PDB file of C-alpha atoms in Angstrom:
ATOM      1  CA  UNK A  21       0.000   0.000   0.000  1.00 39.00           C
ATOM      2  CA  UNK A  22       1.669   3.101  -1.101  1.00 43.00           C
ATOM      3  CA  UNK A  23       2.385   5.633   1.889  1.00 45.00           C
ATOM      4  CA  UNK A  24       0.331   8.433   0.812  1.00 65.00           C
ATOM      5  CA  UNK A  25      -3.257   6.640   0.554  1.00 93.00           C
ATOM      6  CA  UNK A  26      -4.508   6.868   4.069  1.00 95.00           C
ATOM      7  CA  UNK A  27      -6.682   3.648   5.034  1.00 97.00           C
ATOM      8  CA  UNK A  28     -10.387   4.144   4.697  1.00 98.00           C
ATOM      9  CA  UNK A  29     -12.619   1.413   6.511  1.00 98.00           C
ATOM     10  CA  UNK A  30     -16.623   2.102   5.896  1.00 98.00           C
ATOM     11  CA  UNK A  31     -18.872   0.304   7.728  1.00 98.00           C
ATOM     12  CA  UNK A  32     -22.463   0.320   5.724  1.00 98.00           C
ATOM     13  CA  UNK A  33     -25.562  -0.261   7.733  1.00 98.00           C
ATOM     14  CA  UNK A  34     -27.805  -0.839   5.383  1.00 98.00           C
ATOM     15  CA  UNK A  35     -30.899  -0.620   6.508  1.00 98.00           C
ATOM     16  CA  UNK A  36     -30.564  -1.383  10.040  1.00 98.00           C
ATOM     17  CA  UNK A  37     -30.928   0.279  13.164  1.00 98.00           C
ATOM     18  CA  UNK A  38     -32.938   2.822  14.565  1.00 98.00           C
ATOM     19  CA  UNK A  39     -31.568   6.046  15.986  1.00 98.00           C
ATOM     20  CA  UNK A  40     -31.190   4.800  19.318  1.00 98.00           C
ATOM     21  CA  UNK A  41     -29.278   1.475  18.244  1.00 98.00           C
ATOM     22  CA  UNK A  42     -27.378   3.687  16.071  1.00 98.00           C
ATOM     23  CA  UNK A  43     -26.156   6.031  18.804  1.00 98.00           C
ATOM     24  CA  UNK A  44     -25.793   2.411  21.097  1.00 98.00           C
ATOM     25  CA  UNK A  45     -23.560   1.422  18.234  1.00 98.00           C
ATOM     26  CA  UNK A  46     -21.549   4.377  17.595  1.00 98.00           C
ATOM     27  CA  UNK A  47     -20.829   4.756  21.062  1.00 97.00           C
ATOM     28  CA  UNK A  48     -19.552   1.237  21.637  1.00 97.00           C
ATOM     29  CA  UNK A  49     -17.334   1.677  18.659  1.00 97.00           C
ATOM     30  CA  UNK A  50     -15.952   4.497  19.774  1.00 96.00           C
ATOM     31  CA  UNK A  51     -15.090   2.639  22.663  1.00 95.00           C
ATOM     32  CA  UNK A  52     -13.798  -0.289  21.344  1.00 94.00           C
ATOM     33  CA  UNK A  53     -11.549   1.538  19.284  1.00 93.00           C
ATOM     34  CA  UNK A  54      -9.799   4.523  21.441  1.00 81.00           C
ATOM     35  CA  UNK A  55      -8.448   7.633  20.038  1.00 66.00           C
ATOM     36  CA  UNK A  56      -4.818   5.862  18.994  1.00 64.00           C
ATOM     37  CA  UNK A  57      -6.787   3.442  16.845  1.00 64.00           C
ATOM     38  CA  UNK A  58      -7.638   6.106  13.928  1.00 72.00           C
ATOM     39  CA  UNK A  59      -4.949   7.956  13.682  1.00 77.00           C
ATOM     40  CA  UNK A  60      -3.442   6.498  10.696  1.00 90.00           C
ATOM     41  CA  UNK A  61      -7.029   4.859   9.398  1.00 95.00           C
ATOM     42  CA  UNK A  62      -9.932   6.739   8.487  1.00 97.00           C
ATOM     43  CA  UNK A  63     -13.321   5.077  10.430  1.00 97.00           C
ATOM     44  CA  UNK A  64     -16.137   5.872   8.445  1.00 98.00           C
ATOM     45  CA  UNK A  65     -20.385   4.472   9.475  1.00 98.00           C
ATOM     46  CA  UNK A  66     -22.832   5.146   6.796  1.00 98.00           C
ATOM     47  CA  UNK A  67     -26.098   4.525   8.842  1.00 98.00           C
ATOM     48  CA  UNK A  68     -30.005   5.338   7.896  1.00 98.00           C
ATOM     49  CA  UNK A  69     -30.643   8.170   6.852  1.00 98.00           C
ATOM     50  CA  UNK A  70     -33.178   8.826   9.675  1.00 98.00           C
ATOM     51  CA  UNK A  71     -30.205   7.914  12.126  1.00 98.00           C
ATOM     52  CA  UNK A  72     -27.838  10.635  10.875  1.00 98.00           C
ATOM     53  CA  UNK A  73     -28.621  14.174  12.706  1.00 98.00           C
ATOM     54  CA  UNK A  74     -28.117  11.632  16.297  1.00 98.00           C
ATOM     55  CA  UNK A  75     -25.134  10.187  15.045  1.00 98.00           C
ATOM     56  CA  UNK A  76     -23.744  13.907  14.019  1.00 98.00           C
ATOM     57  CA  UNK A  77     -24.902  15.169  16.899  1.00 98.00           C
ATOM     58  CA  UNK A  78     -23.140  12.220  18.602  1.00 98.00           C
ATOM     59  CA  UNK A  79     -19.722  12.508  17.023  1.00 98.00           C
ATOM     60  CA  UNK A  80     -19.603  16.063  17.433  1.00 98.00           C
ATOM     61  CA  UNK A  81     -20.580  16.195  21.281  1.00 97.00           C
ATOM     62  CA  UNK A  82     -18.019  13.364  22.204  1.00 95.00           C
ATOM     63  CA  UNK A  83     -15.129  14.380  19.694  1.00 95.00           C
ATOM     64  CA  UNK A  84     -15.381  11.530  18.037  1.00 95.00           C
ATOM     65  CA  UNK A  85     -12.898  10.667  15.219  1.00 94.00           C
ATOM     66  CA  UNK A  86     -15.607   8.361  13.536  1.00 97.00           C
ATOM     67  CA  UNK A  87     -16.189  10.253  10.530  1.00 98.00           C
ATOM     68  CA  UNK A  88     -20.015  10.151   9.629  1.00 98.00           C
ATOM     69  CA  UNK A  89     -21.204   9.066   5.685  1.00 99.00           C
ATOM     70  CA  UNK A  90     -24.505   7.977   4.297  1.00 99.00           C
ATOM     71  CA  UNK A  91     -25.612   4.854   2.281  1.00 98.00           C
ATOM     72  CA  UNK A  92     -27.089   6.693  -0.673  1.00 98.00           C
ATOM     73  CA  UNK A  93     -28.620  10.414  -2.401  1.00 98.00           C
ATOM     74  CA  UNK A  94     -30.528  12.156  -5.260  1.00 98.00           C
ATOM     75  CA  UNK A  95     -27.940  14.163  -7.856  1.00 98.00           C
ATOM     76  CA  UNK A  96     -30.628  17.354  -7.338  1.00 98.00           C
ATOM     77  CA  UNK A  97     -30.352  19.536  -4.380  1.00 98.00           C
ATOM     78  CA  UNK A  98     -33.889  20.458  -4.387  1.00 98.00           C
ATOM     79  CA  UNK A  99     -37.416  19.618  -6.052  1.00 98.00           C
ATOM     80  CA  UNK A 100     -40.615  17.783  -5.995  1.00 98.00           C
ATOM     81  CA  UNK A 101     -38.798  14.215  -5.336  1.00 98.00           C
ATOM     82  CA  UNK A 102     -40.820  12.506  -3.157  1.00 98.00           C
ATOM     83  CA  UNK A 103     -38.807  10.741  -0.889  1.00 98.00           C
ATOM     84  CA  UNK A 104     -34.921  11.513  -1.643  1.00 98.00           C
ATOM     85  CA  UNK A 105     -32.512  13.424   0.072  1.00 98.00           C
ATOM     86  CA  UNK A 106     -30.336  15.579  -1.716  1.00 98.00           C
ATOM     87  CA  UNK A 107     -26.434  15.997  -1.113  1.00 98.00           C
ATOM     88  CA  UNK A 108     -26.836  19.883   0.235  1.00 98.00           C
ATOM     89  CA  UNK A 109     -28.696  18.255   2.935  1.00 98.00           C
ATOM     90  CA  UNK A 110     -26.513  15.731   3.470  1.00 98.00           C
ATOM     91  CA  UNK A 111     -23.738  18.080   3.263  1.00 98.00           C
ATOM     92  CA  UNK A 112     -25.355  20.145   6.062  1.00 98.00           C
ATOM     93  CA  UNK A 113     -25.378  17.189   8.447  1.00 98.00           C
ATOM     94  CA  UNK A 114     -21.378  17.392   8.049  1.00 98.00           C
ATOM     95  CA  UNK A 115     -21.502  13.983   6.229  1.00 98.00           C
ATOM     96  CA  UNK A 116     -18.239  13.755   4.671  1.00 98.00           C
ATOM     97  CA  UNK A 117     -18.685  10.617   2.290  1.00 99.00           C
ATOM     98  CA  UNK A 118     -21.702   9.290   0.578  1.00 99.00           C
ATOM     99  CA  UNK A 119     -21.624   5.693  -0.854  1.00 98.00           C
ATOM    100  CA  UNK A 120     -23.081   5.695  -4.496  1.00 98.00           C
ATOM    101  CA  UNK A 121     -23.931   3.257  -6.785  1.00 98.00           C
ATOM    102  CA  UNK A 122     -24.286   0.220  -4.528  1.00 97.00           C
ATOM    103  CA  UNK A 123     -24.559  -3.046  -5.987  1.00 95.00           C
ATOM    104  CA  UNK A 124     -28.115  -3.583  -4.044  1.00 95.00           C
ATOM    105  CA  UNK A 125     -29.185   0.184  -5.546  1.00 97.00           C
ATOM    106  CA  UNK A 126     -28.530  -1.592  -9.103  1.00 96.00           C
ATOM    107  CA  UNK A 127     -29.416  -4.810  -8.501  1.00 94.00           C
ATOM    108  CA  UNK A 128     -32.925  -4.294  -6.277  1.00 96.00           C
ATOM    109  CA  UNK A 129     -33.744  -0.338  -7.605  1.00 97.00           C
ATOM    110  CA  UNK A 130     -32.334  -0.546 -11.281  1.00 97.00           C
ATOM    111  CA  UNK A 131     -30.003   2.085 -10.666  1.00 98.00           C
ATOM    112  CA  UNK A 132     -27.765   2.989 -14.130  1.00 98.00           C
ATOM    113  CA  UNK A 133     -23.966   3.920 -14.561  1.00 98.00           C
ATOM    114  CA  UNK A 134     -25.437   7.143 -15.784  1.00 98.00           C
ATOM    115  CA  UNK A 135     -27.609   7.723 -12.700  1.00 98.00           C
ATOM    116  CA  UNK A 136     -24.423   6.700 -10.568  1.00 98.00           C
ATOM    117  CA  UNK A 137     -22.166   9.090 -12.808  1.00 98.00           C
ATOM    118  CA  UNK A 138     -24.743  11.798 -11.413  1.00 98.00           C
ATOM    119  CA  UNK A 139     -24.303  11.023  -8.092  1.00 98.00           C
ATOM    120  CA  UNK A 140     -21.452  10.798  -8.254  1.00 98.00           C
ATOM    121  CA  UNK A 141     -20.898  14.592  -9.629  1.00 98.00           C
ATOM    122  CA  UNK A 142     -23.349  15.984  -7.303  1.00 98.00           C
ATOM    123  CA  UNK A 143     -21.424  14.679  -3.964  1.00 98.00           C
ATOM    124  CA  UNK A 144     -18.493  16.216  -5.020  1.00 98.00           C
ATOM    125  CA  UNK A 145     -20.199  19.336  -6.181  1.00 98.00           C
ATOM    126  CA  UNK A 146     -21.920  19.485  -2.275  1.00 98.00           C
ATOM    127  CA  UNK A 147     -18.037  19.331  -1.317  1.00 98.00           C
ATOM    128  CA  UNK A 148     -18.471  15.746   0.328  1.00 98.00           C
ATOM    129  CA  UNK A 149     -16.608  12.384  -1.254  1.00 98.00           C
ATOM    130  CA  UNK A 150     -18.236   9.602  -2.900  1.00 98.00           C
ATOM    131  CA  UNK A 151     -17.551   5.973  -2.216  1.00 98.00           C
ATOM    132  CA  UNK A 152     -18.232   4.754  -6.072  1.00 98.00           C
ATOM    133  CA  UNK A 153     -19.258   0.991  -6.275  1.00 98.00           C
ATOM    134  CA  UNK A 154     -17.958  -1.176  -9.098  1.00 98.00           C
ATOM    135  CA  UNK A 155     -18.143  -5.285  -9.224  1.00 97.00           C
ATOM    136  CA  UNK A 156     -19.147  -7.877 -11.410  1.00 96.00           C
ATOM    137  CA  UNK A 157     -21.859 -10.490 -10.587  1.00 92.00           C
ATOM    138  CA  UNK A 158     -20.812 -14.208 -10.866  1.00 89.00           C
ATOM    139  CA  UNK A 159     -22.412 -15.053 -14.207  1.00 90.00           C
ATOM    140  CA  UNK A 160     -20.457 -12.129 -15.534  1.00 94.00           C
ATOM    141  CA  UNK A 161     -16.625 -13.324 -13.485  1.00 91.00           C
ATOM    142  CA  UNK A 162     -17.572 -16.978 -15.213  1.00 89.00           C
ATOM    143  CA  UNK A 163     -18.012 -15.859 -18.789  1.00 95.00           C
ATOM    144  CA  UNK A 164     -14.372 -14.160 -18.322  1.00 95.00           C
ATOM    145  CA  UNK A 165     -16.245 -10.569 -18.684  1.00 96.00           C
ATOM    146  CA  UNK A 166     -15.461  -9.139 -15.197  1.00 95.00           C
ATOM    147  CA  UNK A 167     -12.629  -7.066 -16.046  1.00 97.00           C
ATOM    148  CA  UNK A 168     -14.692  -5.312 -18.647  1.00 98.00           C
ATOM    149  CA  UNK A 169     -17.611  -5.095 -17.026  1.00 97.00           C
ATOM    150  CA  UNK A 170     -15.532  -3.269 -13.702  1.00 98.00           C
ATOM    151  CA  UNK A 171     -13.844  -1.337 -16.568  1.00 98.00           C
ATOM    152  CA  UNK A 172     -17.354   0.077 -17.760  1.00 98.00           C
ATOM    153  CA  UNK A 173     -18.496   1.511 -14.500  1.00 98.00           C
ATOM    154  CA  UNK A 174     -15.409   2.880 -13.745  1.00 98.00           C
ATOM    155  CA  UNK A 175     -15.235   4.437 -16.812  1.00 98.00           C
ATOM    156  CA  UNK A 176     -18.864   5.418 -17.324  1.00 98.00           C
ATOM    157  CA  UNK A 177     -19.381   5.984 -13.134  1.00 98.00           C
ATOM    158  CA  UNK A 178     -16.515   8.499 -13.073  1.00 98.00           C
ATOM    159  CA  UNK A 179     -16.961  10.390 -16.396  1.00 98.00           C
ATOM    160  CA  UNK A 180     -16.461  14.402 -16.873  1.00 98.00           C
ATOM    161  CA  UNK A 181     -14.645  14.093 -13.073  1.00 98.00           C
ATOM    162  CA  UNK A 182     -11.647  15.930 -13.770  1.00 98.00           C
ATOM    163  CA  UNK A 183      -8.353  14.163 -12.603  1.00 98.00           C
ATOM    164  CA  UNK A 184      -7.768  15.889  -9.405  1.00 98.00           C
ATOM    165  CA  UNK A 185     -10.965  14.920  -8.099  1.00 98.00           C
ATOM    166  CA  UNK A 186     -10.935  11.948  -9.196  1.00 98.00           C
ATOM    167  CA  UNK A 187      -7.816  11.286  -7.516  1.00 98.00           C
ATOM    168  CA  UNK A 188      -9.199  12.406  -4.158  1.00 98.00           C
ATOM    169  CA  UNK A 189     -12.537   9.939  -4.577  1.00 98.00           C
ATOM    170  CA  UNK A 190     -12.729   6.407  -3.334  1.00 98.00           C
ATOM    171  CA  UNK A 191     -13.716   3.725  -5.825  1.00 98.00           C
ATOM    172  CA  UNK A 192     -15.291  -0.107  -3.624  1.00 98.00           C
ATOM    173  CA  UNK A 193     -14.856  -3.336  -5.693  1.00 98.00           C
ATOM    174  CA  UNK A 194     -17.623  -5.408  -4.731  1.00 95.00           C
ATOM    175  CA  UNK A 195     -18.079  -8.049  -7.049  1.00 94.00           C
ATOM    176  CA  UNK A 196     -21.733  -9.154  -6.396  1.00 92.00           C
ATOM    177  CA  UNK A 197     -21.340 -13.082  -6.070  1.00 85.00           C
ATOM    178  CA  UNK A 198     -19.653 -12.294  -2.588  1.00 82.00           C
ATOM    179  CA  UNK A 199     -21.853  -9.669  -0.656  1.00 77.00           C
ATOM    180  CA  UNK A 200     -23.503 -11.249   2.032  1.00 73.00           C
ATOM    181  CA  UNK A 201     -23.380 -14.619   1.346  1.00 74.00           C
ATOM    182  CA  UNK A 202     -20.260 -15.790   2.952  1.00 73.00           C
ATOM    183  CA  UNK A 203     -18.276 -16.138   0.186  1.00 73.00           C
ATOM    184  CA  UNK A 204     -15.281 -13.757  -0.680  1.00 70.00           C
ATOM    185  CA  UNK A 205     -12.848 -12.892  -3.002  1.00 84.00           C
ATOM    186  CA  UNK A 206      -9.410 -14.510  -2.525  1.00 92.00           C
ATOM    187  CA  UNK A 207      -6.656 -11.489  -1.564  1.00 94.00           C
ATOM    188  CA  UNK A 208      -5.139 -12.046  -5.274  1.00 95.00           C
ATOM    189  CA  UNK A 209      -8.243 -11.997  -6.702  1.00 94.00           C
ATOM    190  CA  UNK A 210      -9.503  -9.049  -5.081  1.00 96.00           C
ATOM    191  CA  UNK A 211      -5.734  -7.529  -5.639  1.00 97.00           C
ATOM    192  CA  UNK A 212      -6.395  -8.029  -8.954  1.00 97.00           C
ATOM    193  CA  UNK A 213      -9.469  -6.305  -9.423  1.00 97.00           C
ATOM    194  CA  UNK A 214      -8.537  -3.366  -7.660  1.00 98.00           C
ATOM    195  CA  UNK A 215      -4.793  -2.980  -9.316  1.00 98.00           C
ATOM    196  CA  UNK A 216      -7.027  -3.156 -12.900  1.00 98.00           C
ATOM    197  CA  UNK A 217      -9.340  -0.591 -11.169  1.00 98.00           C
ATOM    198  CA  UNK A 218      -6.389   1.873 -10.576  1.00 98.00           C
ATOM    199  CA  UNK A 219      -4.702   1.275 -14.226  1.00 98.00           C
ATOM    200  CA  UNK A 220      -8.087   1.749 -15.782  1.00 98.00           C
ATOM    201  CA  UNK A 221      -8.242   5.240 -13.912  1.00 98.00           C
ATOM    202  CA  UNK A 222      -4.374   5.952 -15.070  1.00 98.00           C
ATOM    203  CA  UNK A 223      -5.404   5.468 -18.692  1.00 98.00           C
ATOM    204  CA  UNK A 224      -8.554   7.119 -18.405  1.00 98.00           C
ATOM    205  CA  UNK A 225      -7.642  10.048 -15.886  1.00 98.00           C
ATOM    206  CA  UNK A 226      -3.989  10.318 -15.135  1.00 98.00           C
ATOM    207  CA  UNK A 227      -0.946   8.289 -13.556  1.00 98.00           C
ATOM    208  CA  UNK A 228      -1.349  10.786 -10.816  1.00 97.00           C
ATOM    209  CA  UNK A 229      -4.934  10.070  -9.777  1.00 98.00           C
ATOM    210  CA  UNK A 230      -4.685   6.198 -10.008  1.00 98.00           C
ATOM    211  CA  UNK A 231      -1.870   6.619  -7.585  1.00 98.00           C
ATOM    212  CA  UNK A 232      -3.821   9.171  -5.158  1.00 98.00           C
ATOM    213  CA  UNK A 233      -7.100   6.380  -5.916  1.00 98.00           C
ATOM    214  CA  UNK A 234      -8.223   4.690  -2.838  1.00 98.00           C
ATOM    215  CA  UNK A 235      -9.573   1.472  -3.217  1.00 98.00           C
ATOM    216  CA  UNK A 236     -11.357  -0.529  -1.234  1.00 98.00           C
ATOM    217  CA  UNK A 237     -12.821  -4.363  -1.470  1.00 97.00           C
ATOM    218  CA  UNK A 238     -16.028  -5.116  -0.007  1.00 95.00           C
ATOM    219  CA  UNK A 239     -17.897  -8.486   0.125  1.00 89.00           C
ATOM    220  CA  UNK A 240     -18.235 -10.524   3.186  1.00 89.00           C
ATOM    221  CA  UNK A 241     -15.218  -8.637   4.802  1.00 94.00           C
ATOM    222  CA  UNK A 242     -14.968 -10.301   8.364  1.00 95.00           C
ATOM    223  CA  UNK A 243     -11.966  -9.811  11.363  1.00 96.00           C
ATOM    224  CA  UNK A 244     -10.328 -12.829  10.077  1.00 95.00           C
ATOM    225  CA  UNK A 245      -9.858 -12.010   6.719  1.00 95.00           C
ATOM    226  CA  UNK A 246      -8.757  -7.762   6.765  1.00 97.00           C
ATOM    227  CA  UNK A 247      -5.188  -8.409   7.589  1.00 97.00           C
ATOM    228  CA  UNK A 248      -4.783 -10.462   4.284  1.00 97.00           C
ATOM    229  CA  UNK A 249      -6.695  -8.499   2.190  1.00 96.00           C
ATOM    230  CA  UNK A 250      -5.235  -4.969   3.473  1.00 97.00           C
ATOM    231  CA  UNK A 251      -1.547  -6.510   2.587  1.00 97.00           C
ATOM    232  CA  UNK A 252      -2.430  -6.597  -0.851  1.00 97.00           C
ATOM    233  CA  UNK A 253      -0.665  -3.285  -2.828  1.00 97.00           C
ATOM    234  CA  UNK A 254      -3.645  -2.262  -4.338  1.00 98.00           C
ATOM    235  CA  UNK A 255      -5.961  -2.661  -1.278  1.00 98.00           C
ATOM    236  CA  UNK A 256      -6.339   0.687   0.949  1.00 98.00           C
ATOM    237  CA  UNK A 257      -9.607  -0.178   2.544  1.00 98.00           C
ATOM    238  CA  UNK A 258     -12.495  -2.144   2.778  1.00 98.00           C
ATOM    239  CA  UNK A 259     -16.432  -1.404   2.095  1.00 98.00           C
ATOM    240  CA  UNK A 260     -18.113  -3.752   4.883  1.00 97.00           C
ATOM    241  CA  UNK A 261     -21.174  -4.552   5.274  1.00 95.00           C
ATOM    242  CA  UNK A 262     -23.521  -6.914   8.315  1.00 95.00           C
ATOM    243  CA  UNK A 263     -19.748  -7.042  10.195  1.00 97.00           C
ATOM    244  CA  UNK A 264     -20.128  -3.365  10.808  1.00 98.00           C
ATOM    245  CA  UNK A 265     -23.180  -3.949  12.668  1.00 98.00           C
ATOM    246  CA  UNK A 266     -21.232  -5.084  15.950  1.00 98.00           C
ATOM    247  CA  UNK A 267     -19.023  -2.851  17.190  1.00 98.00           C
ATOM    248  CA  UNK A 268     -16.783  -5.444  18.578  1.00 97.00           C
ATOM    249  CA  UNK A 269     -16.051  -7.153  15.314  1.00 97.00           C
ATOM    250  CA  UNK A 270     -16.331  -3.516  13.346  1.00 98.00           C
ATOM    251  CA  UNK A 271     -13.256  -2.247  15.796  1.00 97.00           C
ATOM    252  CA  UNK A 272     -11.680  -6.118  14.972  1.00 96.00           C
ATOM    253  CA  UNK A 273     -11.673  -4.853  11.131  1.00 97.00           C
ATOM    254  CA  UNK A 274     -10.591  -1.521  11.993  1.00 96.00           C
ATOM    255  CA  UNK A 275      -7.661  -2.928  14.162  1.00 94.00           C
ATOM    256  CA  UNK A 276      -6.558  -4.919  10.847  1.00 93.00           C
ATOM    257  CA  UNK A 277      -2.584  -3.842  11.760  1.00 87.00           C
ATOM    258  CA  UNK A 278      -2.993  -6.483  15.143  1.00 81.00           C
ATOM    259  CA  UNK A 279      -3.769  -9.479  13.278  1.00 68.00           C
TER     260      UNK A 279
END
């Protein structure tokens, strides 16, 4: 892992949690972790969106360094969209990254590279980052397409970014065949991925940005599998998802330098 990417560990919710849990959670994490724990890795929780004014208001109060992101947003800031919530206002709840482009927001809510690409845009627009998901399914790994088809939504997911920007973003491999079903990646598999990830964005972008890229793997991530996947070159965080619902094994993840 090259010196200058800082580690970024996100812990998505989902949809779990209530407001109360959520501030339960964030609490015991906090805990768990200490303040010499995320000095050198950057600890981010994307809960709810309902949860997110008490877990801002909780991070603030307590000095937390738990930096607060959300799961999902619309690319508008304002309008007659029933039921989204635009970046400004997640911007003004001092969320700092906003995961986009999901597997489960394709998958389950038909969710386009073009719709992502907008996202994508808008977060940085509102001044926040955007975690942009990428990953093949396991039809598409089989047929020998996944490089391509992680190629594409990089490509598409990141277009009219501008280099600089795009070096500061954070790009999750995900490939679909291993989120939540026990099943991940191998380390050189997932190495693989994400080193093709960063020389797509060096042909596409600049040498500069693919070496400023963070990447992160996410699919079934677990305690006893960070330290293995974190030692890979290309690897600078990880995108997890039901083991950042316990704090204990959340921290165990974060603490991926003990193992």
């Amino acid at each position: 892992m090259a010196e200058a990417r800082t580690p970024i560990i996100s812990g998505n919710w989902k949809m779990h949690k209530n407001h109360f849990e959520a501030i339960q959670a964030v609490q015991k994490l906090h805990y768990r972790l200490g303040e010499e724990e995320v000095d050198d890795v950057v600890v981010t929780v994307h809960p709810p969106f309902t949860d997110l004014r008490s877990v801002q208001t909780l991070i603030e109060s307590d000095r937390m360094e738990i930096v607060l992101g959300a799961q999902d947003t619309y690319w508008e800031s304002e309008g007659a969209f029933t039921g989204e919530v635009s970046p400004t206002m997640l911007a003004k709840l001092d969320v700092a990254y906003v995961i986009v482009g999901h597997s489960e927001r394709r998958q389950l809510f038909g969710e386009t590279d073009e719709m992502v690409n907008r996202k994508a845009v808008a977060v940085l627009a509102a001044g926040m980052t955007p975690i942009v998901c990428c990953g093949e399914t396991l039809e598409e790994r089989e047929s020998g397409q996944a490089e391509a088809r992680v190629e594409a939504q990089v490509r598409a997911g990141l277009a009219g970014i501008g280099a600089a920007q795009v070096g500061a973003l954070v790009v999750a491999y995900e490939p679909i065949w291993a989120i939540g079903t026990g099943h991940t990646a191998t380390a050189d598999d997932a190495q693989a991925m994400c080193a093709h990830i960063r020389s797509v964005v060096a042909d596409g972008w600049s040498a500069d940005a693919a070496a400023t890229l963070r990447v992160q793997y996410g699919g079934s991530v677990k305690p006893g599998n960070i330290a293995e996947l974190m030692a890979q070159p290309d690897i600078d965080g990880a995108l997890v998802g039901g083991a950042s619902l316990e704090p204990d094994e959340f921290a165990a993840i974060v603490q991926f330098r003990r193992h």
